[in-house]
Amino acid sequence: MARGYAPVAVVLLLAVTVVAAASVLTILPSVTERPPADQRGVAVDATADGRVTLTLVAGPELDVRDVDVAISVDGAALDHQPPVPFFSATGFVSGPTGPFNVADDPTWRVGESASVRIAGTNAPTVEAGDAVEVRLVVRGTVVATARTEVTEGTA
């Protein structure tokens, strides 16, 4: 009768090992994930002349040289995205404002606005009533998203 316990013990030990390994594999991905990036609050305003203005309203300051700006109109990404900071870029009217302009201080602080103007050579075009979404990405992580409806006015 004592011999019957050895195979049962081996099977039970194997089962415990499998369950422990499964538990570790379940927990491990959450341990290795990068901590969430600092989130920022931004407000966006867009006008029918193509001006898109972003205001940093919350969070730590940003060095715009580390930021990728992604603009979409009615869910479609612009063919050409603004390579901030810049002065002249394909798909945009020269002379962005604030920290998006290469001649300005690249540090974007809370309360400060920056803008670009989408040129007619970029697509899709911007018209009153369109939905504009802007995402700010730092080193591959989205740190802010803002949406607005394009207004008739000019900035």
PDB file of C-alpha atoms in Angstrom:
ATOM      1  CA  MET A   1       0.000   0.000   0.000  1.00  0.00           C
ATOM      2  CA  ALA A   2       2.913   2.422   0.664  1.00  0.00           C
ATOM      3  CA  ARG A   3       4.022   2.063  -2.964  1.00  0.00           C
ATOM      4  CA  GLY A   4       0.720   3.576  -4.161  1.00  0.00           C
ATOM      5  CA  TYR A   5       1.444   6.879  -2.483  1.00  0.00           C
ATOM      6  CA  ALA A   6       4.588   7.670  -4.522  1.00  0.00           C
ATOM      7  CA  PRO A   7       2.852   7.998  -7.952  1.00  0.00           C
ATOM      8  CA  VAL A   8       0.021  10.036  -6.404  1.00  0.00           C
ATOM      9  CA  ALA A   9       2.547  12.339  -4.717  1.00  0.00           C
ATOM     10  CA  VAL A  10       4.421  12.831  -8.008  1.00  0.00           C
ATOM     11  CA  VAL A  11       1.181  13.727  -9.843  1.00  0.00           C
ATOM     12  CA  LEU A  12       0.132  16.147  -7.084  1.00  0.00           C
ATOM     13  CA  LEU A  13       3.573  17.784  -7.016  1.00  0.00           C
ATOM     14  CA  LEU A  14       3.465  18.174 -10.796  1.00  0.00           C
ATOM     15  CA  ALA A  15      -0.025  19.742 -10.607  1.00  0.00           C
ATOM     16  CA  VAL A  16       1.098  22.211  -7.930  1.00  0.00           C
ATOM     17  CA  THR A  17       4.115  23.170 -10.074  1.00  0.00           C
ATOM     18  CA  VAL A  18       1.926  23.791 -13.146  1.00  0.00           C
ATOM     19  CA  VAL A  19      -0.516  25.941 -11.139  1.00  0.00           C
ATOM     20  CA  ALA A  20       2.352  27.954  -9.620  1.00  0.00           C
ATOM     21  CA  ALA A  21       3.934  28.525 -13.046  1.00  0.00           C
ATOM     22  CA  ALA A  22       0.592  29.646 -14.486  1.00  0.00           C
ATOM     23  CA  SER A  23       0.160  32.098 -11.604  1.00  0.00           C
ATOM     24  CA  VAL A  24       3.596  33.607 -12.173  1.00  0.00           C
ATOM     25  CA  LEU A  25       2.954  33.967 -15.919  1.00  0.00           C
ATOM     26  CA  THR A  26      -0.353  35.700 -15.194  1.00  0.00           C
ATOM     27  CA  ILE A  27       1.198  38.210 -12.787  1.00  0.00           C
ATOM     28  CA  LEU A  28       4.474  38.815 -14.659  1.00  0.00           C
ATOM     29  CA  PRO A  29       3.144  41.048 -17.504  1.00  0.00           C
ATOM     30  CA  SER A  30       1.703  43.560 -15.034  1.00  0.00           C
ATOM     31  CA  VAL A  31       5.042  43.753 -13.232  1.00  0.00           C
ATOM     32  CA  THR A  32       7.061  44.415 -16.416  1.00  0.00           C
ATOM     33  CA  GLU A  33       4.750  47.067 -17.909  1.00  0.00           C
ATOM     34  CA  ARG A  34       6.135  50.590 -18.025  1.00  0.00           C
ATOM     35  CA  PRO A  35       4.585  52.950 -15.524  1.00  0.00           C
ATOM     36  CA  PRO A  36       2.036  55.299 -17.094  1.00  0.00           C
ATOM     37  CA  ALA A  37       3.515  58.455 -18.557  1.00  0.00           C
ATOM     38  CA  ASP A  38       2.706  61.791 -17.007  1.00  0.00           C
ATOM     39  CA  GLN A  39      -0.635  62.824 -18.441  1.00  0.00           C
ATOM     40  CA  ARG A  40      -1.259  66.373 -19.582  1.00  0.00           C
ATOM     41  CA  GLY A  41      -4.461  68.286 -20.026  1.00  0.00           C
ATOM     42  CA  VAL A  42      -4.815  70.133 -23.316  1.00  0.00           C
ATOM     43  CA  ALA A  43      -7.585  72.205 -24.829  1.00  0.00           C
ATOM     44  CA  VAL A  44      -7.908  72.523 -28.596  1.00  0.00           C
ATOM     45  CA  ASP A  45      -9.554  75.139 -30.780  1.00  0.00           C
ATOM     46  CA  ALA A  46      -9.812  74.900 -34.575  1.00  0.00           C
ATOM     47  CA  THR A  47     -11.058  77.427 -37.093  1.00  0.00           C
ATOM     48  CA  ALA A  48     -12.141  77.105 -40.727  1.00  0.00           C
ATOM     49  CA  ASP A  49      -8.979  78.893 -41.922  1.00  0.00           C
ATOM     50  CA  GLY A  50      -7.018  75.806 -40.781  1.00  0.00           C
ATOM     51  CA  ARG A  51      -5.669  77.191 -37.510  1.00  0.00           C
ATOM     52  CA  VAL A  52      -5.385  74.555 -34.752  1.00  0.00           C
ATOM     53  CA  THR A  53      -4.500  76.012 -31.355  1.00  0.00           C
ATOM     54  CA  LEU A  54      -3.549  73.886 -28.365  1.00  0.00           C
ATOM     55  CA  THR A  55      -3.334  75.178 -24.811  1.00  0.00           C
ATOM     56  CA  LEU A  56      -1.575  73.150 -22.130  1.00  0.00           C
ATOM     57  CA  VAL A  57      -3.996  73.293 -19.191  1.00  0.00           C
ATOM     58  CA  ALA A  58      -2.612  70.705 -16.743  1.00  0.00           C
ATOM     59  CA  GLY A  59       0.380  68.525 -15.997  1.00  0.00           C
ATOM     60  CA  PRO A  60       4.138  68.938 -16.108  1.00  0.00           C
ATOM     61  CA  GLU A  61       5.786  71.125 -18.718  1.00  0.00           C
ATOM     62  CA  LEU A  62       6.751  69.544 -22.035  1.00  0.00           C
ATOM     63  CA  ASP A  63       9.806  69.910 -24.222  1.00  0.00           C
ATOM     64  CA  VAL A  64       8.161  70.039 -27.658  1.00  0.00           C
ATOM     65  CA  ARG A  65      11.297  68.571 -29.247  1.00  0.00           C
ATOM     66  CA  ASP A  66      10.199  65.288 -27.611  1.00  0.00           C
ATOM     67  CA  VAL A  67       6.572  65.588 -28.779  1.00  0.00           C
ATOM     68  CA  ASP A  68       4.912  64.118 -31.857  1.00  0.00           C
ATOM     69  CA  VAL A  69       1.673  65.913 -32.713  1.00  0.00           C
ATOM     70  CA  ALA A  70      -0.966  63.860 -34.555  1.00  0.00           C
ATOM     71  CA  ILE A  71      -3.932  65.753 -36.025  1.00  0.00           C
ATOM     72  CA  SER A  72      -6.985  64.110 -37.553  1.00  0.00           C
ATOM     73  CA  VAL A  73     -10.052  65.634 -39.193  1.00  0.00           C
ATOM     74  CA  ASP A  74     -13.323  63.687 -39.012  1.00  0.00           C
ATOM     75  CA  GLY A  75     -11.323  60.591 -38.031  1.00  0.00           C
ATOM     76  CA  ALA A  76      -8.818  60.801 -40.924  1.00  0.00           C
ATOM     77  CA  ALA A  77      -5.187  61.610 -40.114  1.00  0.00           C
ATOM     78  CA  LEU A  78      -3.656  64.535 -41.979  1.00  0.00           C
ATOM     79  CA  ASP A  79      -1.410  63.446 -44.856  1.00  0.00           C
ATOM     80  CA  HIS A  80       1.349  65.617 -43.365  1.00  0.00           C
ATOM     81  CA  GLN A  81       1.734  65.976 -39.586  1.00  0.00           C
ATOM     82  CA  PRO A  82       3.461  68.973 -37.959  1.00  0.00           C
ATOM     83  CA  PRO A  83       7.116  68.217 -37.108  1.00  0.00           C
ATOM     84  CA  VAL A  84       7.217  70.443 -34.017  1.00  0.00           C
ATOM     85  CA  PRO A  85       9.095  72.614 -33.491  1.00  0.00           C
ATOM     86  CA  PHE A  86       9.329  74.029 -37.023  1.00  0.00           C
ATOM     87  CA  PHE A  87       9.026  77.232 -39.009  1.00  0.00           C
ATOM     88  CA  SER A  88       8.167  75.879 -42.437  1.00  0.00           C
ATOM     89  CA  ALA A  89       6.880  72.362 -43.112  1.00  0.00           C
ATOM     90  CA  THR A  90       5.022  70.542 -45.884  1.00  0.00           C
ATOM     91  CA  GLY A  91       1.270  70.786 -45.395  1.00  0.00           C
ATOM     92  CA  PHE A  92       1.393  73.786 -43.036  1.00  0.00           C
ATOM     93  CA  VAL A  93       1.452  77.556 -43.399  1.00  0.00           C
ATOM     94  CA  SER A  94       4.826  78.914 -42.252  1.00  0.00           C
ATOM     95  CA  GLY A  95       5.179  80.414 -38.805  1.00  0.00           C
ATOM     96  CA  PRO A  96       3.498  78.335 -36.118  1.00  0.00           C
ATOM     97  CA  THR A  97       3.077  80.118 -32.796  1.00  0.00           C
ATOM     98  CA  GLY A  98       4.334  79.501 -29.279  1.00  0.00           C
ATOM     99  CA  PRO A  99       6.625  76.579 -28.544  1.00  0.00           C
ATOM    100  CA  PHE A 100       5.689  74.951 -31.889  1.00  0.00           C
ATOM    101  CA  ASN A 101       7.848  77.631 -33.560  1.00  0.00           C
ATOM    102  CA  VAL A 102      11.521  76.684 -33.731  1.00  0.00           C
ATOM    103  CA  ALA A 103      12.519  80.271 -32.829  1.00  0.00           C
ATOM    104  CA  ASP A 104      10.549  80.131 -29.548  1.00  0.00           C
ATOM    105  CA  ASP A 105      11.460  78.490 -26.232  1.00  0.00           C
ATOM    106  CA  PRO A 106      10.756  74.751 -26.741  1.00  0.00           C
ATOM    107  CA  THR A 107       9.450  74.368 -23.186  1.00  0.00           C
ATOM    108  CA  TRP A 108       5.648  74.286 -23.196  1.00  0.00           C
ATOM    109  CA  ARG A 109       4.227  75.378 -19.848  1.00  0.00           C
ATOM    110  CA  VAL A 110       0.720  75.217 -18.371  1.00  0.00           C
ATOM    111  CA  GLY A 111      -1.361  78.137 -19.641  1.00  0.00           C
ATOM    112  CA  GLU A 112       0.727  78.557 -22.787  1.00  0.00           C
ATOM    113  CA  SER A 113      -0.791  78.134 -26.266  1.00  0.00           C
ATOM    114  CA  ALA A 114       0.814  76.839 -29.446  1.00  0.00           C
ATOM    115  CA  SER A 115      -0.729  76.730 -32.888  1.00  0.00           C
ATOM    116  CA  VAL A 116      -0.241  75.543 -36.440  1.00  0.00           C
ATOM    117  CA  ARG A 117      -2.203  76.411 -39.553  1.00  0.00           C
ATOM    118  CA  ILE A 118      -3.046  73.560 -41.912  1.00  0.00           C
ATOM    119  CA  ALA A 119      -2.304  74.525 -45.523  1.00  0.00           C
ATOM    120  CA  GLY A 120      -4.655  73.873 -48.423  1.00  0.00           C
ATOM    121  CA  THR A 121      -2.035  71.438 -49.759  1.00  0.00           C
ATOM    122  CA  ASN A 122      -2.665  69.094 -46.810  1.00  0.00           C
ATOM    123  CA  ALA A 123      -5.542  66.637 -46.696  1.00  0.00           C
ATOM    124  CA  PRO A 124      -8.139  66.288 -45.442  1.00  0.00           C
ATOM    125  CA  THR A 125      -9.096  69.945 -45.563  1.00  0.00           C
ATOM    126  CA  VAL A 126     -10.670  71.660 -42.571  1.00  0.00           C
ATOM    127  CA  GLU A 127     -14.193  73.076 -42.809  1.00  0.00           C
ATOM    128  CA  ALA A 128     -16.633  74.480 -40.261  1.00  0.00           C
ATOM    129  CA  GLY A 129     -18.405  71.676 -38.420  1.00  0.00           C
ATOM    130  CA  ASP A 130     -15.606  69.121 -38.885  1.00  0.00           C
ATOM    131  CA  ALA A 131     -14.350  67.246 -35.839  1.00  0.00           C
ATOM    132  CA  VAL A 132     -10.650  67.769 -35.109  1.00  0.00           C
ATOM    133  CA  GLU A 133      -8.697  65.516 -32.761  1.00  0.00           C
ATOM    134  CA  VAL A 134      -5.140  66.171 -31.629  1.00  0.00           C
ATOM    135  CA  ARG A 135      -2.934  63.613 -29.872  1.00  0.00           C
ATOM    136  CA  LEU A 136       0.352  64.435 -28.185  1.00  0.00           C
ATOM    137  CA  VAL A 137       2.803  61.540 -28.119  1.00  0.00           C
ATOM    138  CA  VAL A 138       6.047  61.484 -26.130  1.00  0.00           C
ATOM    139  CA  ARG A 139       8.466  58.610 -26.813  1.00  0.00           C
ATOM    140  CA  GLY A 140       5.660  56.415 -28.161  1.00  0.00           C
ATOM    141  CA  THR A 141       3.183  57.105 -25.346  1.00  0.00           C
ATOM    142  CA  VAL A 142       0.066  59.223 -25.819  1.00  0.00           C
ATOM    143  CA  VAL A 143       0.165  61.859 -23.063  1.00  0.00           C
ATOM    144  CA  ALA A 144      -2.819  63.961 -24.135  1.00  0.00           C
ATOM    145  CA  THR A 145      -5.790  63.891 -26.479  1.00  0.00           C
ATOM    146  CA  ALA A 146      -8.207  66.713 -27.217  1.00  0.00           C
ATOM    147  CA  ARG A 147     -11.167  67.101 -29.566  1.00  0.00           C
ATOM    148  CA  THR A 148     -13.132  70.060 -30.882  1.00  0.00           C
ATOM    149  CA  GLU A 149     -15.468  71.128 -33.643  1.00  0.00           C
ATOM    150  CA  VAL A 150     -14.142  73.519 -36.276  1.00  0.00           C
ATOM    151  CA  THR A 151     -15.722  76.983 -36.035  1.00  0.00           C
ATOM    152  CA  GLU A 152     -16.290  79.527 -38.817  1.00  0.00           C
ATOM    153  CA  GLY A 153     -14.002  82.163 -37.337  1.00  0.00           C
ATOM    154  CA  THR A 154     -10.390  82.912 -38.078  1.00  0.00           C
ATOM    155  CA  ALA A 155      -7.659  82.972 -35.513  1.00  0.00           C
TER     156      ALA A 155
END
